Coordinates of C-alpha atoms and ligand atoms in Angstrom, one line a residue:
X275 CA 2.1 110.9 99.1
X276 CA 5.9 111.0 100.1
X277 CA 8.4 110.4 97.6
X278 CA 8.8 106.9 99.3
X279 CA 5.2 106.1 98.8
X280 CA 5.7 107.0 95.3
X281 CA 8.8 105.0 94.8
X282 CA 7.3 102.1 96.0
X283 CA 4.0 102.5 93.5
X284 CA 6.5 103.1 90.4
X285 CA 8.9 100.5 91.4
X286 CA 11.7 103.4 91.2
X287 CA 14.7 103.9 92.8
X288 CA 14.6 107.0 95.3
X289 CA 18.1 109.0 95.2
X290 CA 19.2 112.3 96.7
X291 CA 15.7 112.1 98.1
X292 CA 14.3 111.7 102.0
X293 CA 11.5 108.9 101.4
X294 CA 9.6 111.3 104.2
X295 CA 9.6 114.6 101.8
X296 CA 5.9 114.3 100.9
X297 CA 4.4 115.7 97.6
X298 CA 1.9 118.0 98.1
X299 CA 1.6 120.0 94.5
X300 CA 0.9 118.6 91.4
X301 CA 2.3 116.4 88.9
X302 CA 3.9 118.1 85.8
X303 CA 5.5 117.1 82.9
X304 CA 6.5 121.1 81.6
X305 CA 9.1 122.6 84.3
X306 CA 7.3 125.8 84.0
X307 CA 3.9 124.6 85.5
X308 CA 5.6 123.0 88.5
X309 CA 4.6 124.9 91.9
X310 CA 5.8 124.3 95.4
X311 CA 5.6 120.9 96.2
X312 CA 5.3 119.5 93.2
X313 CA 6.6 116.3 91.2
X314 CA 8.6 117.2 88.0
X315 CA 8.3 114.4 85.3
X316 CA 11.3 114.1 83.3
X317 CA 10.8 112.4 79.4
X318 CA 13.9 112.3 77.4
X319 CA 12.2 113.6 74.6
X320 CA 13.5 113.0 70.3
X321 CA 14.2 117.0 70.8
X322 CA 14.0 118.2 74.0
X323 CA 15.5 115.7 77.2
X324 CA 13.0 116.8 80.2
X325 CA 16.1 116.1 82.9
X326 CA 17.7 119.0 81.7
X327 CA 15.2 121.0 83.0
X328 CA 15.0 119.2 86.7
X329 CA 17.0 122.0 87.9
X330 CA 14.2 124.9 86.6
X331 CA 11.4 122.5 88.2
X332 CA 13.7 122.4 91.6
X333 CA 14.1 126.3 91.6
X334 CA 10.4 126.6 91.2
X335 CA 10.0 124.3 94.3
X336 CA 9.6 120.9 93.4
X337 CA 9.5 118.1 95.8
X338 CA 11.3 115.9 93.2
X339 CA 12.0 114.6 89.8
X340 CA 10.6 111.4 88.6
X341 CA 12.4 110.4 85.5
X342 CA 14.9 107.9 83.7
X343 CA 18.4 108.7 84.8
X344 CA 19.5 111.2 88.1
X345 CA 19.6 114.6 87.7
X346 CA 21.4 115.5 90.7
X347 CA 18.2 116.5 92.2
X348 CA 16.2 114.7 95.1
X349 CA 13.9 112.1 93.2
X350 CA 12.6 108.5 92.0
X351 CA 14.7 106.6 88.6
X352 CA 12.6 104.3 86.8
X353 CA 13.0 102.6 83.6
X354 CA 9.9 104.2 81.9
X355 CA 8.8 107.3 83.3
X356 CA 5.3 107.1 81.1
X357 CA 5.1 103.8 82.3
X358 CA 5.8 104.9 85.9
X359 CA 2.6 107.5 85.7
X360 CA 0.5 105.6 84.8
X361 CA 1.3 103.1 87.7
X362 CA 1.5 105.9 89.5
X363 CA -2.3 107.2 88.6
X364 CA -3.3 103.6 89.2
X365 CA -2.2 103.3 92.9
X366 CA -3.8 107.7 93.3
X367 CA -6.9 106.8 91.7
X368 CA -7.5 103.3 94.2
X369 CA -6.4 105.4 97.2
X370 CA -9.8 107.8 96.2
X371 CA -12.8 105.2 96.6
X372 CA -15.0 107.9 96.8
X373 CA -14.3 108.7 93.4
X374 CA -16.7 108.1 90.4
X375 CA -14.6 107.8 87.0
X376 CA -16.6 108.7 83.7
X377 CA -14.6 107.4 80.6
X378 CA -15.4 108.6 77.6
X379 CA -14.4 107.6 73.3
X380 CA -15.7 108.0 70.1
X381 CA -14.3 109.1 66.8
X382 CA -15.5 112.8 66.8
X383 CA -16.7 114.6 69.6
X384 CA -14.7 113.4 73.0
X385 CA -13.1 116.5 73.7
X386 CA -16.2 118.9 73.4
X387 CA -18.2 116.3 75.4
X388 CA -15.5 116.2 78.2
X389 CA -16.3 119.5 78.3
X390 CA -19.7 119.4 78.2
X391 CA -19.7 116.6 81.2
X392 CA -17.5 118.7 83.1
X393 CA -19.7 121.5 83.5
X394 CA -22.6 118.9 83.8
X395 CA -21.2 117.7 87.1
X396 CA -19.4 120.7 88.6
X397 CA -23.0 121.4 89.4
X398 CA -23.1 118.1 91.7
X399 CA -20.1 118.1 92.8
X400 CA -16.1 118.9 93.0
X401 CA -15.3 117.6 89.3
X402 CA -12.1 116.7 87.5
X403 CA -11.9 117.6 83.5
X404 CA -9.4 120.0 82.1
X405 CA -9.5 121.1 79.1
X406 CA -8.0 120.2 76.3
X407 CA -7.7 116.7 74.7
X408 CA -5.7 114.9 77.1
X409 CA -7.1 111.2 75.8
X410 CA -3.4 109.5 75.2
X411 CA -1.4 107.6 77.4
X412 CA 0.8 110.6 78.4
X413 CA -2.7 113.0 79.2
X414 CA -4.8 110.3 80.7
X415 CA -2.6 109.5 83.7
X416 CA -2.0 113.1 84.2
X417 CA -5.6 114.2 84.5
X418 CA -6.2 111.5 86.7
X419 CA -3.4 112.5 89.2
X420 CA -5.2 116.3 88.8
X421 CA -7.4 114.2 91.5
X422 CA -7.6 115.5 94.6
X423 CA -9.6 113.8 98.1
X424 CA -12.2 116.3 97.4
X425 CA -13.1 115.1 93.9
X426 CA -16.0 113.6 93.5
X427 CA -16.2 113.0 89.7
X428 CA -13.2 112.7 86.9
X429 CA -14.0 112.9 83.2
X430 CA -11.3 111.1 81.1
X431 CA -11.4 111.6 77.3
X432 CA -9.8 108.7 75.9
X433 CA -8.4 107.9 72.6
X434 CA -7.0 105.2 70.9
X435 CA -4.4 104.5 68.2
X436 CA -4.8 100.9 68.0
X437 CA -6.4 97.8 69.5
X438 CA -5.5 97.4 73.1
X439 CA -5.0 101.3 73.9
X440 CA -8.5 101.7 75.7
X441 CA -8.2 98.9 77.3
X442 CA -4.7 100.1 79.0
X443 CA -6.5 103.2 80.1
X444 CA -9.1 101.5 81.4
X445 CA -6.6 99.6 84.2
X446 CA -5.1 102.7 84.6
X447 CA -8.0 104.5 86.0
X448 CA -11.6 102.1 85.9
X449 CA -13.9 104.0 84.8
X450 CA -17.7 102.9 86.3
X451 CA -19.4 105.1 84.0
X452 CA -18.5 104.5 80.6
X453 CA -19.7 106.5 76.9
X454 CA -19.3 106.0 73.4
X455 CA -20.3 108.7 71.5
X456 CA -20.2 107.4 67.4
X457 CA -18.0 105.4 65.4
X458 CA -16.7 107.6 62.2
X459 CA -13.6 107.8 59.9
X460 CA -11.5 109.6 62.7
X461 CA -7.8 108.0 62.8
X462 CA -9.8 104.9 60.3
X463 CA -6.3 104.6 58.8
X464 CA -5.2 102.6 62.1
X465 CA -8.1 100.6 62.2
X466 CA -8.6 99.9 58.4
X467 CA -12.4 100.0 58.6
X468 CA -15.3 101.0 61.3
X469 CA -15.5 97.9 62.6
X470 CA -12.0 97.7 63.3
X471 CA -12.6 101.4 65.2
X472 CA -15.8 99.9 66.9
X473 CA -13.4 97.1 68.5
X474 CA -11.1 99.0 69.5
X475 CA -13.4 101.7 71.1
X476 CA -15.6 98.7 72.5
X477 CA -13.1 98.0 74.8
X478 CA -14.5 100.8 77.0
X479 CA -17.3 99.1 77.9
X480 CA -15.9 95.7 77.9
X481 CA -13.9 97.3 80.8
X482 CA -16.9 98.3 83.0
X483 CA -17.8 96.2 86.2
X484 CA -21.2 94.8 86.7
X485 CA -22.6 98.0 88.7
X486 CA -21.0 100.2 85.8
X487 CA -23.1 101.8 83.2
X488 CA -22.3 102.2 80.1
X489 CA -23.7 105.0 77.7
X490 CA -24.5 104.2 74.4
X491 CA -25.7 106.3 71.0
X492 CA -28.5 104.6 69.9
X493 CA -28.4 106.0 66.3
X494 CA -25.3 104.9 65.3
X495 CA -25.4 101.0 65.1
X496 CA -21.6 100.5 65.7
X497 CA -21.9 101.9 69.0
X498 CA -25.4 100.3 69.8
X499 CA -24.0 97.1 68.9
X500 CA -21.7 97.4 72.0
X501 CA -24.5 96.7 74.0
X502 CA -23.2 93.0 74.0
X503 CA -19.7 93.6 74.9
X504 CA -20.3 94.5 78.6
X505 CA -21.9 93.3 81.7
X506 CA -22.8 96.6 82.8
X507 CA -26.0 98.3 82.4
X508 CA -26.7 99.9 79.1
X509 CA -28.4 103.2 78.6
X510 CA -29.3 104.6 75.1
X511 CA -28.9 108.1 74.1
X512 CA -30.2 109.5 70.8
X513 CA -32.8 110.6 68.6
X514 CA -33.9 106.8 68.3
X515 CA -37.5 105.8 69.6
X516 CA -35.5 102.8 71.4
X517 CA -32.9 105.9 73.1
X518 CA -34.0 106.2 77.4
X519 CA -32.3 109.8 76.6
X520 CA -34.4 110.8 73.9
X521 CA -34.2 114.0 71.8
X522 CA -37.4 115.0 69.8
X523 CA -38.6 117.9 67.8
X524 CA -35.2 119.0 67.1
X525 CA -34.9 122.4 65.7
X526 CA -32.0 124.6 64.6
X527 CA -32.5 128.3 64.8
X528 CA -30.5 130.6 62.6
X529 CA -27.1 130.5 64.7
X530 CA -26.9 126.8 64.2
X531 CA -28.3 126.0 68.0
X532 CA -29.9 123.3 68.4
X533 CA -33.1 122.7 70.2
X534 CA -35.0 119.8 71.6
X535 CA -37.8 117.9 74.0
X536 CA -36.1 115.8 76.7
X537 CA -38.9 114.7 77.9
X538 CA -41.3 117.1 79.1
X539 CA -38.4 119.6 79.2
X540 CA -37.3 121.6 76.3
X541 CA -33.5 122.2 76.2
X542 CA -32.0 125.2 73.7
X543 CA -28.2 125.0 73.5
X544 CA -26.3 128.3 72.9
X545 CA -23.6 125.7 71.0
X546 CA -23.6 125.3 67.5
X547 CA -24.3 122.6 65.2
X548 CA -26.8 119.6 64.9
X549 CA -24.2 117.3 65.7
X550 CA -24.4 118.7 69.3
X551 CA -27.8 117.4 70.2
X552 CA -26.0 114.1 69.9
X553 CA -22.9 114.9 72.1
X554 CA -25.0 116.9 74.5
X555 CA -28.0 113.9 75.4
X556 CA -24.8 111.9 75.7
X557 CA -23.3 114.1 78.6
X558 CA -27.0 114.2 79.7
X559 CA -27.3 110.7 80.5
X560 CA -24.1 111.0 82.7
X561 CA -25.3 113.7 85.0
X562 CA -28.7 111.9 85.2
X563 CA -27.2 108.9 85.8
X564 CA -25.5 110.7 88.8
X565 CA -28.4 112.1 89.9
X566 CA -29.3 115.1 88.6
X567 CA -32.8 115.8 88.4
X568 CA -34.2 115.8 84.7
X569 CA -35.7 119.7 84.6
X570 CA -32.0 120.7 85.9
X571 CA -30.1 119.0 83.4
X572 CA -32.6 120.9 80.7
X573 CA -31.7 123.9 81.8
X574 CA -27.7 123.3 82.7
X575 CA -27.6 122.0 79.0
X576 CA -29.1 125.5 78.0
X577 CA -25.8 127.5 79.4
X578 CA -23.0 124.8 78.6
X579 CA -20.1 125.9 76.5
X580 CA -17.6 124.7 74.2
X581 CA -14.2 125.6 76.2
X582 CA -11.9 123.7 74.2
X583 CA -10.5 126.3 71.4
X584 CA -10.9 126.0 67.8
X585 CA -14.4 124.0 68.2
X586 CA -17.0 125.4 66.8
X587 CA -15.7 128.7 67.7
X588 CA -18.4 131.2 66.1
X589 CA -17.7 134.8 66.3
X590 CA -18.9 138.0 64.5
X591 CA -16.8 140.5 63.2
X592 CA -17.5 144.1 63.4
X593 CA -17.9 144.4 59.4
X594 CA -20.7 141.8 59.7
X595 CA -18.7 138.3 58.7
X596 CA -19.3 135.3 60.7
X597 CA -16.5 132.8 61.3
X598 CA -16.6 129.8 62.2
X599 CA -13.3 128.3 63.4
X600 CA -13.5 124.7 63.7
X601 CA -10.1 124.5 62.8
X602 CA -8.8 122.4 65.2
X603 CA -9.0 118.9 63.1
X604 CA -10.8 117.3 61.1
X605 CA -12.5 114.0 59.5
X606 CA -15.2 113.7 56.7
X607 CA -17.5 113.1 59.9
X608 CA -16.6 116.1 61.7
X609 CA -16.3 118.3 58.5
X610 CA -19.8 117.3 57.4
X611 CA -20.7 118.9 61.1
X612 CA -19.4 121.8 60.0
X613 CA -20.5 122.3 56.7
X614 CA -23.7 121.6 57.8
X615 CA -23.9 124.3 60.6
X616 CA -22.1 126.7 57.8
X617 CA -25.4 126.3 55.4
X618 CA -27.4 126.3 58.3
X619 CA -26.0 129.9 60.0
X620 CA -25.9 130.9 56.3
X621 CA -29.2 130.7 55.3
X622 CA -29.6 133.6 53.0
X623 CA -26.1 134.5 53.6
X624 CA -23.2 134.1 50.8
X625 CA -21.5 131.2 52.6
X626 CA -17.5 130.3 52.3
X627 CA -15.7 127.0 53.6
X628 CA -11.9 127.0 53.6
X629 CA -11.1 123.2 54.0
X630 CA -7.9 121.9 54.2
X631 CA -5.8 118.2 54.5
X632 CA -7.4 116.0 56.7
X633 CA -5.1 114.0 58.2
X634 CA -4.8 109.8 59.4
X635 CA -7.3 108.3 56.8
X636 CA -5.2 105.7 55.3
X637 CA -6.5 103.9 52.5
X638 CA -9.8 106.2 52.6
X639 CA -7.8 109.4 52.0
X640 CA -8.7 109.9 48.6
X641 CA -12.0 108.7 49.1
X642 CA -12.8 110.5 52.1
X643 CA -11.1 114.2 50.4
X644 CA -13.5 113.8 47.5
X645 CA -16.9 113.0 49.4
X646 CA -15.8 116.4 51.8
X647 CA -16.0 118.3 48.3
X648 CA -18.9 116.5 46.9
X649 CA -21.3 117.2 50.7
X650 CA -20.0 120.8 50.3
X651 CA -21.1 121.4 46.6
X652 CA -24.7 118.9 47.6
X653 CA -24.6 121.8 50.5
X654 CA -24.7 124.4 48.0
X655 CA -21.9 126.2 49.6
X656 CA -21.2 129.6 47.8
X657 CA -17.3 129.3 47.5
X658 CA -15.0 126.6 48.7
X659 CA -11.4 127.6 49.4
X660 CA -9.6 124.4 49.3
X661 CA -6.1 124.9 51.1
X662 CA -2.8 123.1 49.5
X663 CA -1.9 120.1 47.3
X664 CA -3.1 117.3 49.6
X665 CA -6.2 118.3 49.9
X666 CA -6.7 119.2 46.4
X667 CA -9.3 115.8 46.2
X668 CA -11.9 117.8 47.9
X669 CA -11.8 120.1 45.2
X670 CA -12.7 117.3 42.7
X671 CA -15.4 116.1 44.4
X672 CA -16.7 119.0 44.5
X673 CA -16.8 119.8 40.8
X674 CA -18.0 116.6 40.3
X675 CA -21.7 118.0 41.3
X676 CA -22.5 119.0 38.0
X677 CA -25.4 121.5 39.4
X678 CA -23.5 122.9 42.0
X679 CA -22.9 127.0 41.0
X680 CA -20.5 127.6 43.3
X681 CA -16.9 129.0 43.2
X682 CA -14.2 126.9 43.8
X683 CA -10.7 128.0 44.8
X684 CA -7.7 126.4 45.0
X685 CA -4.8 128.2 47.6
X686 CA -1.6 126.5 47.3
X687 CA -0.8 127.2 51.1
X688 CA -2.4 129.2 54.4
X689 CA -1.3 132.6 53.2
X690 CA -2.9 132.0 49.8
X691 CA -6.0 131.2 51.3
X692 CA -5.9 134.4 52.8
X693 CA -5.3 136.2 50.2
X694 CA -8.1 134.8 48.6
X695 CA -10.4 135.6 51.5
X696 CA -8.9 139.6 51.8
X697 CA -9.7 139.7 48.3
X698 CA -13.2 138.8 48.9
X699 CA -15.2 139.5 51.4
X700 CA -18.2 141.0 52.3
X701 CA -20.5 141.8 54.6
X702 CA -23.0 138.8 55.6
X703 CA -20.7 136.4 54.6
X704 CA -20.2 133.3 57.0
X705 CA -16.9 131.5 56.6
X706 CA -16.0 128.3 57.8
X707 CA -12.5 127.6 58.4
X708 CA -11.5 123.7 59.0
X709 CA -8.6 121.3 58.7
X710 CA -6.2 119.0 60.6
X711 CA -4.2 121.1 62.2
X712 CA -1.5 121.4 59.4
X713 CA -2.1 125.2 60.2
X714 CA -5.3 125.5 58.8
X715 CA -5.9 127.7 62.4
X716 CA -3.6 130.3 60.4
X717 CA -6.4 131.2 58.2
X718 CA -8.9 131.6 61.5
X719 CA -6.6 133.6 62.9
X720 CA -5.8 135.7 60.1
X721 CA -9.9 136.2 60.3
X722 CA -10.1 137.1 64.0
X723 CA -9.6 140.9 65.4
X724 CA -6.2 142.0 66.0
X725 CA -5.5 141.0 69.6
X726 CA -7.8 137.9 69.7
X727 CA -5.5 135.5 68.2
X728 CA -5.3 132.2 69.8
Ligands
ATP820 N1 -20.8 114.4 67.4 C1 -20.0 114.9 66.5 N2 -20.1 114.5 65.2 C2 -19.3 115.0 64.3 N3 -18.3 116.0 64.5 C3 -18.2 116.4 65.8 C4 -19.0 115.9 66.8 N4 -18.7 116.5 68.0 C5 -17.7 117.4 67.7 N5 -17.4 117.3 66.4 C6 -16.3 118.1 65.7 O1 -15.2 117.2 65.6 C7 -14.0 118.0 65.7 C8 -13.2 117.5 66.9 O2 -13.9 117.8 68.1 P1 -13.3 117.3 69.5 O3 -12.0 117.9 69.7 O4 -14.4 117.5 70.5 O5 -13.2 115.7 69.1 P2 -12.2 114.6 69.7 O6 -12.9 113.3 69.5 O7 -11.7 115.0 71.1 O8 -11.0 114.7 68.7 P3 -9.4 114.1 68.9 O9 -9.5 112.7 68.4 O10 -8.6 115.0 68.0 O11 -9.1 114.2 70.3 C9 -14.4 119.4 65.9 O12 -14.4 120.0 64.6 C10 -15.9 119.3 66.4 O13 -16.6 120.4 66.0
MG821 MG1 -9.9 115.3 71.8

C-alpha cells in the first residue's frame, strides 16, 4: 500500500510524505525491527514516547511513521495510533480474500496451540503465526498485517480482559474458523466467575459467519455450551464419546508424552503433559477442517513442538536433574498441568515444584493459592519450594493434607529459592519451576547450563 492508501484507511493526516511512496516492509512498533520499506508505529508510551525514535526507524529505512503528533519525518498523524492499526489490519486483511483466518481463545493453552496450528498448516500452505502471545489489541492487528498475498492461512491467538475485547478482534480480522480451547480461572479476576469468562470468550464464535466453523472442547461444558451462540458449524474435539475429534486410549509414557487413537491412527506427541492431548485434537480439527488428510495429521502431530519459551520447557541436565520450566505464567488450571506432568516424569524420581504468585485471580486468590498447595501435596510431590509472601497460601494448602510427607519450603524471594535448590539437589531429581511471571523464570534460569539462559 502507499502511504496515501494507508492514510485514507486510518483516517490520518499524511505530512512530509509523497501519498505515492508505497510501503513495502513491514509494520513495526520497535525502531529496531524496522527494515527498508517499512512503516514505523509511533505510541507515546507512560515511559518511553515511540516518536522519539522515528528518526532511528527513518535511518533504518522506513517508508514512514504512523503515529500521534509529526516527527519531522515523512508519515500519517492520527488521533489513536492503536486505533489506526487496527483499522489499518481491517482494510489489509479485506484486501487478502484468499485468506483463511483461524481465531483462537481459551483460558490456558492459546499460545502453545497457536503454535501448534502453525506448524499444522505450514504443511498446507504459506501460514501466518508468530510466536509469542500476541492475543491483545496491540499484537493482534500486528500479526495480521505480518500477512502477505502469499498467505494462505493466519492463526490469531486472542485474549481478552473484559466483555467486548473478542468481539473487537473479531471486526478487526474475521476469523472463519474459530476455537475455544477450555474455560478455567485464567485472568477470572476480570470476569468474576467462569461464566463470566465463558461470555466473554463466547464472543468468538458468536462472531463467525454461517459458512464458519467453530471448534469446540467437548469436555469442558463451558465451552460445549457455546454451541448455541453461533450460526456456524460446530465441531467437537475431546476425549468425549459425543467429540468428531476423538482421542482414546490415552497414554502417558515416562517423559510425560502423551499418546492416543484418532481414529484408526495412533498419534504419540514428543510434547509434554496430558493437558496437551486436549490442545493438540484442538489444532487437529483445524488442519482437518482445511483439508488435511486424517493419517497426515497423526503423524504431523507426532513431530509438533512447543516454540513458545518457558512452556513446558523439559530439559536434562548433565548431573541427571530434569527441569521443567513452565515458568512463563500461571493459573491453578495451568499449574495443575504442571504438577501433574511433574508426578508423571517423576515416577520413581524424588520430585520438586517451585511455585510462585499467580497473578489476576481477584476474589479467588486466596482460594485458588491454597487448592495449588493442596493438588501438590494430593500429588505427593517430594518438596514444594513456595517462592515469596504472596504466594505463601499455596503453602497452607498444602500442609493442610494431613498424609502428605513431603517437605515444604518457604523462600522469601527468587534467590532464596535458589539457594534452597543448590543446597539440595541430586541426581534424578525432576524439578518443576512455575509462576506468573513475577520472575519466577529466575529460578529456571538459575537451573539451566551456563550459556542457555533465556
Ligand atoms: N490445555 C491446557 N490446560 C492447562 N494448562 C495448559 C494448557 N495448555 C497449556 N497450558 C499451560 O498454561 C500456561 C500458559 O500457556 P500458553 O502461554 O500457551 O497459554 P495462553 O492461553 O497463551 O496464556 P496467556 O493468557 O498468558 O496468553 C503454560 O504453563 C502451559 O504449559
Ligand atoms: Mg498467550
Amino acid at each position: 500500500m502507499t502511504l496515501g492508501e494507508i492514510a485514507d484507511a486510518v483516517d490520518g493526516r499524511l505530512v512530509n510524505a509523497d501519498p505515492a511512496t508505497v510501503v513495502t516492509g513491514t509494520v513495526e512498533y520497535d525502531s529496531r525491527k524496522i527494515l527498508p520499506g517499512g512503516l514505523f508505529v509511533a505510541f507515546a508510551g507512560e515511559n518511553v514516547d515511540g516518536h522519539d525514535f522515528a528518526p532511528t526507524a527513518m535511518a533504518a529505512g522506513a517508508a514512514g511513521v504512523l503515529g500521534s503528533r509529526d516527527t519531522g519525518a515523512p508519515g500519517i498523524v492520527v488521533a489513536d495510533p492503536l486505533d489506526a492499526l487496527a483499522r489499518l489490519a481491517r482494510v489489509v486483511a479485506d484486501r487478502l480474500p484468499g485468506l483463511i483466518i483461524v481465531g483462537l481463545t481459551g483460558s490456558s493453552g492459546k499460545t502453545t496451540t497457536k503454535d501448534y496450528i502453525g506448524q499444522l498448516l505450514a504443511r498446507l500452505g504459506p501460514t501466518v503465526a508468530p510466536t509469542g502471545s500476541l492475543n491483545n489489541e496491540l499484537g493482534h492487528p500486528f500479526t495480521v498485517l505480518k500477512a502477505t498475498p502469499e498467505t494462505r492461512f493466519l492463526v490469531l491467538e486472542m485474549g481478552a480482559r473484559g466483555i467486548g475485547h473478542i468481539r473487537h478482534l473479531a471486526e478487526v480480522a474475521p476469523p472463519r474458523i474459530g476455537v475455544v480451547l477450555n474455560v478455567g480461572v485464567a485472568h477470572i479476576g476480570e470476569f468474576g466467575s467462569m461464566e463470566g469468562t465463558a461470555k466473554a470468550k463466547g464472543e468468538l464464535v458468536e462472531a463467525l459467519p454461517a459458512d464458519g466453523v467453530a471448534i469446540l472442547n467437548a469436555d469442558d461444558p463451558l465451552v460445549s455450551g457455546m454451541a448455541s451462540r453461533t450460526r456456524a458449524r460446530v465441531v467437537l474435539f475431546g476425549e468425549s464419546s459425543g467429540a468428531a475429534v476423538r482421542a482414546t486410549d490415552v497414554e502417558l509414557d515416562s517423559r510425560g508424552r502423551a499418546s492416543y487413537r484418532l481414529g484408526e491412527a495412533r498419534v504419540s506427541l514428543d510434547v509434554t503433559g496430558r493437558h496437551q492431548v486436549s490442545n493438540t485434537l484442538a489444532a487437529a480439527a483445524v488442519a482437518l477442517e482445511l483439508g488435511m488428510p486424517r493419517a497426515d495429521v497423526a503423524a504431523a502431530l507426532g513431530e509438533i513442538a512447543v516454540v513458545s519459551g518457558r512452556r513446558m520447557d523439559v530439559f536434562d541436565r548433565e548431573d541427571g536433574v530434569t527441569v521443567i520450566d513452565d515458568s512463563y505464567n500461571a493459573n491453578p488450571s495451568s499449574t495443575a498441568a504442571a504438577l501433574r506432568a511433574l508426578v508423571a516424569i517423576g515416577r520413581g524420581r524424588r520430585t520438586t515444584a517451585v511455585l510462585g504468585y499467580m497473578a489476576e485471580l481477584g476474589e479467588f486468590e486466596a482460594s485458588g493459592h491454597a487448592a495449588t498447595g493442596r493438588l501438590a501435596a494430593e500429588l505427593g510431590v517430594d518438596r514444594l519450594i513456595v517462592v515469596a509472601d504472596n504466594a505463601a497460601p499455596i503453602l497452607d494448602g498444602a500442609l493442610g493434607v494431613e498424609d502428605w510427607k513431603g517437605e515444604a519450603i518457604f523462600a522469601a524471594d527468587q534467590a532464596a529459592a535458589i539457594a534452597a535448590l543448590d543446597a539440595d539437589l541430586r541426581p534424578g531429581d525432576v524439578v518443576l519451576v512455575k509462576g506468573s511471571r513475577y520472575r519466577t523464570w529466575e529460578v529456571a534460569d538459575a537451573l539451566r547450563p551456563e550459556g542457555e539462559r533465556r
